[in-house]
């Protein structure tokens, strides 16, 4: 088994509808996620950022980072900015797999297990866990590494993942990374 | 808008784990679903069956129907057997879209709205609604036309569909069909 | 490496446009292909039939075989009829991968090399070789196992496959099968 | 019908194997293609660049342009640099569709016809024309807008596209653009 830490949609200007509900939850995950990213770097684990392009088909990692920093909550963005040169996949829809090159990238690097952190638990995290599951790619989700809009739906989503998608529900401190080589 | 009624996984021998929880729920949907199928036939609406192949890569509609009738609950299968010659899509995983020709079939028939009935609400129905949503295909789900294993997860799934996937939650009696031509 | 012998579109009623040009070429491949299929059975190699549904979305292996036998050249169909229970994938378009479950089936069986036989060299065989190549699935094509409509395009297609898609061009007698287990 | 002009793989450092054969052909298309791009801008037609990432999963339009300008033939790159803010799709393999968001982008903009220019005629252009064809997306290829490595294979590729994929073979001067709105 070879894992990759996948950071989902954390370059967000937080200016959409529901942003306030979401940011209250994001406030709680920034620290554990940034520590997990630091641990991944230290241990040489695979790290991939996946982020929405918000409908801009000429965006790059730099522009998405800049736009998020220029938004309403740079304090939630700055600690999680992607390291220089990190693998970066841009998505247009609500799962990290649909119409993106992620599956190809995973195949190239022989990655067969994903650690999903980021937002939104009951949306992109749930849908991405499902898309991994149908592809027989293993998934771990640290409960303190994913942010939600509706807490009851997030709880149900984590329950669905564990029960029906073979997802390991864990924590940022406990989740096992594997070395890239 | 052109709709199709999609009957999901109702050719089931009901011999898997969780079958008993599921059949209690299926008992309640057989009648409204069979009435909806009859209405679709009467009104000339598009009707498509999608069913799992249970790992048998040489299966046909007839064999899947036979195997379901030979299972533990033919009383739940018989009223919903596919009409002769109906469009029939075989799937291998938990959504009606993944690695199936369904999207191509919908495109050919210019269908842009699905009415999903069948099983399991918090699994294949939820996942298929999501896969339709990311493709900008509209979805209606009659609450009395879908069967579940875990009622609390099914309720959360319907809530997720309505809130986050623009799904219309309706009933078998009320759902609007559109003529095929 | 684990190979599968893929028999493409040999259940054909030969009643379409260009059928006569095609059947002259098919006449020459029936014997070597049927011997290769027999060898695959003897040696316990993986064997998968892939066939067009000719627009009929309720077709099965049996019906496609029957329709081909009822066509204009049953003598070209009969020696290549699929063995009972063989893996059978139905396609709607000109490649064996597009909107079919083939890639999933290959993954399940850990098949990473295809031996493509059947028709048409400069169409479905070429396109399927390409779709395998972009997926990093190896391909061998026996020159005496594929039939064409236009000989000059078929020659160019084989040249393209060899030069640009890492395809091994070989013969039905020489191609190496690998045991399924 | 709504068309888009698709510029394929013209941000190339021309340092790979076969680069010399290719650049002799590219020299001849730079002028007609740059005129066609200018015409597309003038007429308000849709314009999309698609380019290989050459295995760098952190690349952007700007970096790919810079790397191509730093290569061996900036004179072939500079006249075709993408306009600021143009739609830009990054691909990892030999067709513009495989594991890219292009199909989604086309759907969003209701584009159902592609004018393919760029390189390589008998590789990415051929494969992309095929991937468009199986999706029922129309294609035009200006003969003086596509560059090849092997002239005989390019001729066969154009013949295949015209005969088997309903592609209109035309010229940069004659090809019809349609206004974006």
CSV table of C-alpha atoms in Angstrom, one decimal, chain B residues 68-166:
chain,number,residue,atom,x,y,z
B,68,UNK,CA,-33.6,-13.0,-8.9
B,69,UNK,CA,-36.7,-15.1,-9.3
B,70,UNK,CA,-34.8,-18.2,-8.1
B,71,UNK,CA,-33.7,-16.2,-5.0
B,72,UNK,CA,-35.3,-15.9,-1.5
B,73,UNK,CA,-37.9,-13.3,-2.4
B,74,UNK,CA,-39.4,-13.8,-5.8
B,75,UNK,CA,-42.6,-12.1,-4.5
B,76,UNK,CA,-40.5,-8.8,-4.5
B,77,UNK,CA,-39.1,-9.5,-7.9
B,78,UNK,CA,-42.0,-10.7,-10.0
B,79,UNK,CA,-44.1,-7.5,-10.0
B,80,UNK,CA,-41.1,-5.5,-11.3
B,81,UNK,CA,-39.7,-7.8,-14.0
B,82,UNK,CA,-38.5,-5.8,-17.0
B,83,UNK,CA,-40.9,-5.7,-19.9
B,84,UNK,CA,-39.6,-7.5,-23.0
B,85,UNK,CA,-37.1,-5.5,-25.0
B,86,UNK,CA,-36.7,-2.7,-22.5
B,87,UNK,CA,-33.4,-0.8,-22.4
B,88,UNK,CA,-31.2,-2.6,-20.0
B,89,UNK,CA,-27.9,-1.5,-18.7
B,90,UNK,CA,-25.6,-3.8,-16.7
B,91,UNK,CA,-23.4,-2.3,-14.0
B,92,UNK,CA,-20.5,-3.7,-12.0
B,93,UNK,CA,-20.2,-1.1,-9.2
B,94,UNK,CA,-22.3,1.0,-6.9
B,95,UNK,CA,-23.4,3.7,-9.3
B,96,UNK,CA,-25.4,3.5,-12.5
B,97,UNK,CA,-22.8,5.6,-14.3
B,98,UNK,CA,-19.4,4.2,-13.4
B,99,UNK,CA,-18.1,2.1,-16.3
B,100,UNK,CA,-21.5,1.7,-17.9
B,101,UNK,CA,-22.9,2.9,-21.3
B,102,UNK,CA,-25.8,4.7,-19.5
B,103,UNK,CA,-24.5,8.2,-20.1
B,104,UNK,CA,-24.1,7.4,-23.8
B,105,UNK,CA,-27.6,6.0,-24.0
B,106,UNK,CA,-29.0,9.1,-22.3
B,107,UNK,CA,-27.2,11.3,-24.8
B,108,UNK,CA,-28.5,9.3,-27.7
B,109,UNK,CA,-32.1,9.6,-26.5
B,110,UNK,CA,-31.5,13.2,-25.4
B,111,UNK,CA,-32.6,12.4,-21.9
B,112,UNK,CA,-31.6,15.1,-19.4
B,113,UNK,CA,-33.7,14.2,-16.3
B,114,UNK,CA,-33.8,10.9,-14.4
B,115,UNK,CA,-36.5,9.6,-12.0
B,116,UNK,CA,-34.6,7.1,-9.8
B,117,UNK,CA,-36.4,4.3,-8.1
B,118,UNK,CA,-35.1,1.1,-6.6
B,119,UNK,CA,-32.4,0.3,-4.1
B,120,UNK,CA,-30.5,1.2,-2.0
B,121,UNK,CA,-31.4,4.8,-1.0
B,122,UNK,CA,-28.3,5.5,0.9
B,123,UNK,CA,-26.0,3.7,-1.5
B,124,UNK,CA,-26.7,3.3,-5.2
B,125,UNK,CA,-29.5,5.8,-5.3
B,126,UNK,CA,-27.4,8.5,-3.6
B,127,UNK,CA,-24.3,7.7,-5.6
B,128,UNK,CA,-26.2,7.8,-8.9
B,129,UNK,CA,-27.9,11.0,-8.0
B,130,UNK,CA,-24.5,12.5,-7.4
B,131,UNK,CA,-23.1,11.2,-10.7
B,132,UNK,CA,-26.1,12.7,-12.5
B,133,UNK,CA,-25.6,16.0,-10.7
B,134,UNK,CA,-21.9,16.4,-11.6
B,135,UNK,CA,-23.0,15.8,-15.2
B,136,UNK,CA,-25.8,18.4,-15.0
B,137,UNK,CA,-28.5,15.8,-15.4
B,138,UNK,CA,-31.6,16.5,-13.4
B,139,UNK,CA,-32.9,14.0,-10.9
B,140,UNK,CA,-36.2,13.3,-9.1
B,141,UNK,CA,-36.5,10.7,-6.3
B,142,UNK,CA,-39.9,9.5,-5.2
B,143,UNK,CA,-39.5,8.8,-1.4
B,144,UNK,CA,-41.9,5.8,-1.6
B,145,UNK,CA,-40.0,4.4,-4.6
B,146,UNK,CA,-36.6,3.8,-3.0
B,147,UNK,CA,-35.7,1.2,-0.4
B,148,UNK,CA,-33.1,1.4,2.3
B,149,UNK,CA,-31.0,-0.7,4.7
B,150,UNK,CA,-30.5,1.9,7.4
B,151,UNK,CA,-33.3,4.4,7.8
B,152,UNK,CA,-31.3,7.1,9.4
B,153,UNK,CA,-28.7,7.0,6.6
B,154,UNK,CA,-31.5,7.0,4.0
B,155,UNK,CA,-33.1,10.1,5.6
B,156,UNK,CA,-29.7,11.8,5.6
B,157,UNK,CA,-29.1,10.7,1.9
B,158,UNK,CA,-32.4,12.2,0.8
B,159,UNK,CA,-31.6,15.4,2.7
B,160,UNK,CA,-28.2,15.5,1.0
B,161,UNK,CA,-29.7,15.0,-2.4
B,162,UNK,CA,-32.3,17.7,-1.9
B,163,UNK,CA,-29.9,20.2,-0.4
B,164,UNK,CA,-26.7,19.7,-2.3
B,165,UNK,CA,-27.6,17.9,-5.5
B,166,UNK,CA,-30.7,19.8,-6.6
